[in-house]
Amino acid sequence: MFTSSSFDKTLKIWDTNTLQPADVFNFEGTVYSHHMSPVATKHCLIAVGTKSPKVQLCDLKSGSCSQILQGHRQEVLAVVWSPRYEYVLATASADSRVKLWDVRRASGCLITLDQYNGEKSKASSEAANTAHNGRVNGLCFTSDGLHLLTIGTDDRMRLWNSSSGENTLVNYGKVCNESRKGLKFTISTGCDPEFAFVPYGSTIAVYTIYSGELITMLRGHYNTVDCCVFQPNFQELYSGSKDCNILAWVPALREPMPDEDAEKQPLNPAFEDGWSSSDDDG
């Protein structure tokens, strides 16, 4: 099976054997984002972000929207489950807020991320408990689930400690974000250091997650890049664009430094031992 959601206000569950929808969930407003937990064993919930400020949880077992998470004030642009804890969900909204939820709790919300880390003297009362100074339309957990990256229309990307909710204050510089809907960016798995791949106009910006350094810009698309997905098994990146192309990117293998692995490299014939080990050769 696989899942898809659309501006036609539906979430569809597809049967890959028949290539037909096995189930369809209908919503009152545009669907911006949906996500199914990569680690869940005790639930089959798909989180859905729509034009409504309510986060919807669709249960594949019952075929109905089993739960609603209330707390946002505007449309929910991005939702993503933790890859570490199966009941923890992160949501981002046009109300400038990012919330972490434990879907087992009646009250639901665990943390509302605050870009000022609680220092209200620097923020007005309205700005307190906001993750960005604009719409938050991108979310992505690191592969170990210990940190969360967020992107907002204030052209900022922020890295958060997902257990304490603390803003780590890593500076990525200006991260251009003109998307009016959800921005689908991704994070590498199994790399050192780990990278974030962020759609940036018709290019893809590659940042180191923990130092904030802009490594390179991937150029190949002819129009706005909408989404990026990382494939850890092959260490490949896939990107989709309004130019109607999907591109696959593979890492360039690094050339060894001159002194590196010198013992393993074959010697130049001029430096080889000219002495023979054979007695017959005299």
C-alpha positions as a printed NumPy array, in Angstrom:
array([[  0.   ,   0.   ,   0.   ],
       [  0.9  ,   3.655,  -0.278],
       [ -0.888,   6.893,   0.55 ],
       [ -1.538,  10.178,  -1.253],
       [ -3.305,  13.408,  -0.398],
       [ -4.502,  16.222,  -2.607],
       [ -6.011,  19.68 ,  -2.873],
       [ -9.195,  17.804,  -3.903],
       [ -9.763,  17.431,  -0.123],
       [ -9.075,  13.688,   0.015],
       [ -6.565,  11.257,   1.474],
       [ -6.368,   7.996,  -0.475],
       [ -5.   ,   4.621,   0.588],
       [ -3.865,   2.703,  -2.493],
       [ -3.564,  -1.034,  -3.061],
       [ -0.369,  -1.53 ,  -5.069],
       [ -1.596,  -4.892,  -6.411],
       [ -4.696,  -3.453,  -8.075],
       [ -3.476,   0.172,  -8.371],
       [ -6.891,   1.186,  -7.054],
       [ -7.835,   3.106,  -3.883],
       [ -8.609,   0.712,  -1.049],
       [ -9.968,   3.55 ,   1.106],
       [-10.725,   7.254,   0.755],
       [-10.96 ,   9.833,   3.561],
       [-12.811,  13.05 ,   2.735],
       [-12.181,  16.41 ,   4.413],
       [-13.921,  19.768,   4.406],
       [-10.854,  21.714,   3.292],
       [ -7.675,  21.465,   1.228],
       [ -5.234,  18.799,   2.423],
       [ -1.718,  20.245,   2.821],
       [  0.135,  17.366,   4.427],
       [ -0.211,  13.819,   5.701],
       [  2.181,  11.338,   7.295],
       [  2.168,   7.765,   8.536],
       [  4.496,   6.76 ,  11.375],
       [  7.631,   4.922,  10.174],
       [  8.004,   3.068,  13.485],
       [  4.474,   2.466,  14.828],
       [  3.56 ,  -1.105,  15.784],
       [  0.588,  -0.398,  18.067],
       [ -1.429,   2.009,  15.929],
       [ -2.26 ,   2.621,  12.254],
       [ -2.873,   6.358,  12.408],
       [ -2.271,   8.761,   9.545],
       [ -1.924,  12.39 ,  10.638],
       [ -3.495,  14.914,   8.256],
       [ -3.036,  18.686,   8.096],
       [ -5.784,  20.636,   6.292],
       [ -7.223,  24.128,   5.923],
       [ -8.821,  23.537,   9.317],
       [ -6.783,  24.361,  12.46 ],
       [ -7.677,  20.893,  13.778],
       [ -5.183,  18.078,  13.196],
       [ -7.01 ,  14.941,  12.045],
       [ -5.889,  11.386,  12.821],
       [ -7.24 ,   8.771,  10.42 ],
       [ -7.288,   5.169,  11.624],
       [ -6.632,   2.61 ,   8.888],
       [ -8.103,  -0.181,  11.018],
       [-11.502,   1.452,  11.512],
       [-11.494,   3.448,   8.269],
       [-12.552,   6.632,  10.069],
       [-11.071,   9.802,  11.537],
       [-10.697,   8.52 ,  15.075],
       [ -9.212,  11.584,  16.733],
       [ -8.837,  15.356,  16.453],
       [ -6.012,  17.393,  18.013],
       [ -7.037,  20.957,  18.859],
       [ -4.665,  23.804,  19.673],
       [ -3.656,  25.561,  16.458],
       [ -5.452,  28.753,  15.407],
       [ -4.956,  28.557,  11.642],
       [ -4.515,  25.965,   8.891],
       [ -2.061,  23.12 ,   9.509],
       [  0.605,  23.109,   6.777],
       [  2.86 ,  20.231,   7.845],
       [  2.62 ,  17.103,  10.019],
       [  5.315,  14.514,  10.786],
       [  5.559,  11.582,  13.216],
       [  8.654,  11.057,  15.329],
       [ 10.948,   8.283,  14.044],
       [ 11.79 ,   7.521,  17.696],
       [  8.472,   7.46 ,  19.582],
       [  5.418,   6.058,  17.83 ],
       [  2.903,   8.24 ,  19.704],
       [  4.724,  11.577,  19.251],
       [  3.588,  13.873,  16.424],
       [  4.863,  17.305,  15.338],
       [  2.597,  19.799,  13.564],
       [  3.262,  23.2  ,  11.957],
       [  0.694,  25.879,  11.229],
       [  0.112,  29.231,   9.561],
       [ -0.327,  30.59 ,  13.122],
       [  3.537,  30.625,  13.437],
       [  3.437,  27.762,  15.904],
       [  4.905,  24.266,  16.031],
       [  3.422,  21.794,  18.494],
       [  4.544,  18.381,  19.696],
       [  1.76 ,  15.991,  20.702],
       [  1.429,  12.679,  22.494],
       [ -1.668,  11.293,  20.806],
       [ -2.423,   9.031,  23.818],
       [ -3.026,  12.023,  26.08 ],
       [ -6.444,  13.619,  26.38 ],
       [ -4.943,  17.111,  26.448],
       [ -2.642,  16.066,  23.616],
       [ -0.101,  18.889,  23.344],
       [  3.282,  18.236,  24.978],
       [  5.189,  21.374,  23.928],
       [  4.621,  24.52 ,  21.884],
       [  8.042,  25.5  ,  20.546],
       [  9.275,  28.98 ,  21.46 ],
       [ 11.989,  30.613,  19.329],
       [ 13.03 ,  32.759,  22.319],
       [ 13.394,  29.783,  24.694],
       [ 11.112,  31.427,  27.247],
       [ 12.934,  34.758,  27.399],
       [  9.771,  36.834,  27.173],
       [ 11.635,  40.064,  27.833],
       [ 12.849,  39.867,  24.223],
       [  9.443,  39.078,  22.802],
       [  6.052,  40.673,  22.928],
       [  3.291,  38.611,  24.478],
       [  1.934,  37.846,  20.998],
       [  5.296,  36.541,  19.75 ],
       [  5.823,  34.277,  22.757],
       [  5.501,  30.583,  22.002],
       [  5.959,  31.102,  18.279],
       [  8.504,  29.048,  16.37 ],
       [  8.824,  31.539,  13.492],
       [  7.772,  35.092,  12.605],
       [  5.567,  33.835,   9.8  ],
       [  3.771,  30.74 ,   8.548],
       [  5.552,  27.502,   9.477],
       [  5.253,  25.229,   6.469],
       [  8.084,  22.691,   6.802],
       [  8.922,  20.041,   9.408],
       [ 11.454,  17.222,   9.502],
       [ 12.866,  15.091,  12.332],
       [ 16.499,  14.015,  12.277],
       [ 16.865,  10.278,  11.639],
       [ 17.408,   9.551,  15.363],
       [ 14.354,  11.623,  16.348],
       [ 16.355,  13.714,  18.831],
       [ 16.055,  16.972,  16.888],
       [ 13.427,  18.668,  14.755],
       [ 14.04 ,  21.069,  11.855],
       [ 11.409,  23.691,  11.008],
       [ 11.132,  26.161,   8.118],
       [  8.998,  29.297,   8.03 ],
       [  8.072,  32.066,   5.616],
       [ 10.314,  34.377,   7.681],
       [ 13.122,  32.813,   5.557],
       [ 14.524,  31.017,   8.575],
       [ 15.256,  27.376,   9.371],
       [ 15.535,  26.36 ,  13.019],
       [ 16.846,  23.249,  14.786],
       [ 15.084,  22.193,  17.998],
       [ 15.794,  19.677,  20.728],
       [ 12.691,  17.506,  20.361],
       [ 12.596,  16.377,  24.004],
       [ 13.126,  19.742,  25.733],
       [ 11.706,  21.941,  22.948],
       [ 14.772,  24.171,  23.13 ],
       [ 15.823,  26.275,  20.137],
       [ 19.459,  25.231,  19.536],
       [ 20.157,  28.591,  17.825],
       [ 22.016,  27.07 ,  14.859],
       [ 22.287,  29.808,  12.215],
       [ 21.568,  28.674,   8.647],
       [ 21.435,  32.199,   7.256],
       [ 18.583,  33.192,   4.96 ],
       [ 16.62 ,  30.145,   3.772],
       [ 14.436,  31.52 ,   0.992],
       [ 10.884,  30.194,   1.339],
       [  8.109,  31.606,  -0.812],
       [  5.844,  28.559,  -0.705],
       [  2.231,  29.28 ,   0.216],
       [  1.658,  25.625,   1.003],
       [  3.733,  22.955,   2.738],
       [  7.449,  22.806,   1.916],
       [  8.622,  19.194,   1.571],
       [ 12.289,  19.072,   2.536],
       [ 14.271,  16.116,   3.857],
       [ 17.243,  15.024,   5.962],
       [ 19.941,  12.471,   5.15 ],
       [ 20.322,   9.181,   7.009],
       [ 23.629,   7.47 ,   7.686],
       [ 25.841,  10.381,   6.633],
       [ 28.545,  12.108,   8.664],
       [ 27.763,  14.927,   8.997],
       [ 24.007,  14.763,   8.418],
       [ 22.592,  17.066,   5.729],
       [ 19.316,  18.885,   5.144],
       [ 18.103,  19.15 ,   1.54 ],
       [ 15.84 ,  22.187,   1.145],
       [ 13.974,  23.304,  -2.02 ],
       [ 15.272,  26.797,  -2.815],
       [ 13.579,  28.183,  -5.918],
       [ 14.661,  26.003,  -8.842],
       [ 17.632,  24.666,  -6.86 ],
       [ 18.128,  22.543,  -3.735],
       [ 20.2  ,  23.95 ,  -0.88 ],
       [ 22.314,  21.439,   1.073],
       [ 23.066,  22.386,   4.698],
       [ 24.959,  20.606,   7.455],
       [ 22.349,  20.209,  10.167],
       [ 24.358,  20.852,  13.33 ],
       [ 26.766,  23.563,  12.115],
       [ 24.378,  25.37 ,   9.74 ],
       [ 26.891,  25.544,   6.894],
       [ 25.571,  25.849,   3.338],
       [ 27.558,  23.138,   1.52 ],
       [ 26.294,  23.473,  -2.039],
       [ 23.332,  24.24 ,  -4.296],
       [ 22.084,  21.395,  -6.48 ],
       [ 21.161,  22.735,  -9.933],
       [ 19.278,  20.719, -12.541],
       [ 15.624,  21.728, -12.441],
       [ 14.151,  24.434, -14.675],
       [ 11.307,  25.499, -12.385],
       [ 10.373,  25.639,  -8.7  ],
       [ 11.327,  22.527,  -6.709],
       [  8.358,  21.307,  -4.655],
       [  9.671,  18.317,  -2.724],
       [ 12.715,  16.261,  -1.768],
       [ 12.935,  12.67 ,  -0.505],
       [ 16.06 ,  10.865,   0.718],
       [ 16.57 ,   7.142,   0.055],
       [ 18.961,   5.833,   2.748],
       [ 19.532,   2.397,   1.2  ],
       [ 21.195,   3.923,  -1.858],
       [ 22.167,   7.287,  -0.302],
       [ 20.199,   8.941,  -3.096],
       [ 18.089,  12.092,  -3.15 ],
       [ 14.97 ,  12.457,  -5.295],
       [ 13.454,  15.861,  -6.123],
       [ 10.211,  16.829,  -7.838],
       [  9.635,  20.14 ,  -9.593],
       [  7.069,  22.192, -11.484],
       [  9.192,  21.512, -14.579],
       [  7.431,  18.09 , -14.615],
       [ 10.662,  16.216, -13.878],
       [ 11.78 ,  13.985, -11.012],
       [ 15.566,  13.989, -10.658],
       [ 17.723,  11.441,  -8.826],
       [ 20.908,  12.766,  -7.199],
       [ 23.805,  10.555,  -6.114],
       [ 26.704,  11.649,  -3.891],
       [ 30.02 ,  12.335,  -5.632],
       [ 32.686,  10.034,  -4.252],
       [ 35.465,  12.014,  -2.6  ],
       [ 38.933,  11.706,  -4.103],
       [ 41.474,  10.474,  -1.505],
       [ 43.989,  13.053,  -0.291],
       [ 47.576,  12.623,  -1.577],
       [ 48.905,  11.262,   1.739],
       [ 45.76 ,   9.294,   2.53 ],
       [ 45.96 ,   5.527,   2.148],
       [ 49.442,   5.876,   0.659],
       [ 50.284,   2.317,   1.65 ],
       [ 47.285,   0.962,  -0.253],
       [ 48.08 ,   2.756,  -3.509],
       [ 50.239,   0.932,  -6.098],
       [ 53.758,   2.289,  -6.328],
       [ 54.999,   4.07 ,  -9.391],
       [ 57.172,   1.535, -11.314],
       [ 60.148,   3.884, -10.944],
       [ 60.096,   3.379,  -7.184],
       [ 59.604,  -0.384,  -7.179],
       [ 62.313,  -2.645,  -5.793],
       [ 64.577,  -3.603,  -8.69 ],
       [ 66.104,  -6.537,  -6.846],
       [ 64.945,  -9.995,  -7.832],
       [ 63.984, -12.553,  -5.241],
       [ 64.874, -15.398,  -7.607],
       [ 68.259, -17.123,  -7.299],
       [ 68.06 , -18.154, -10.952],
       [ 68.239, -14.541, -12.067],
       [ 71.654, -14.242, -10.456]])
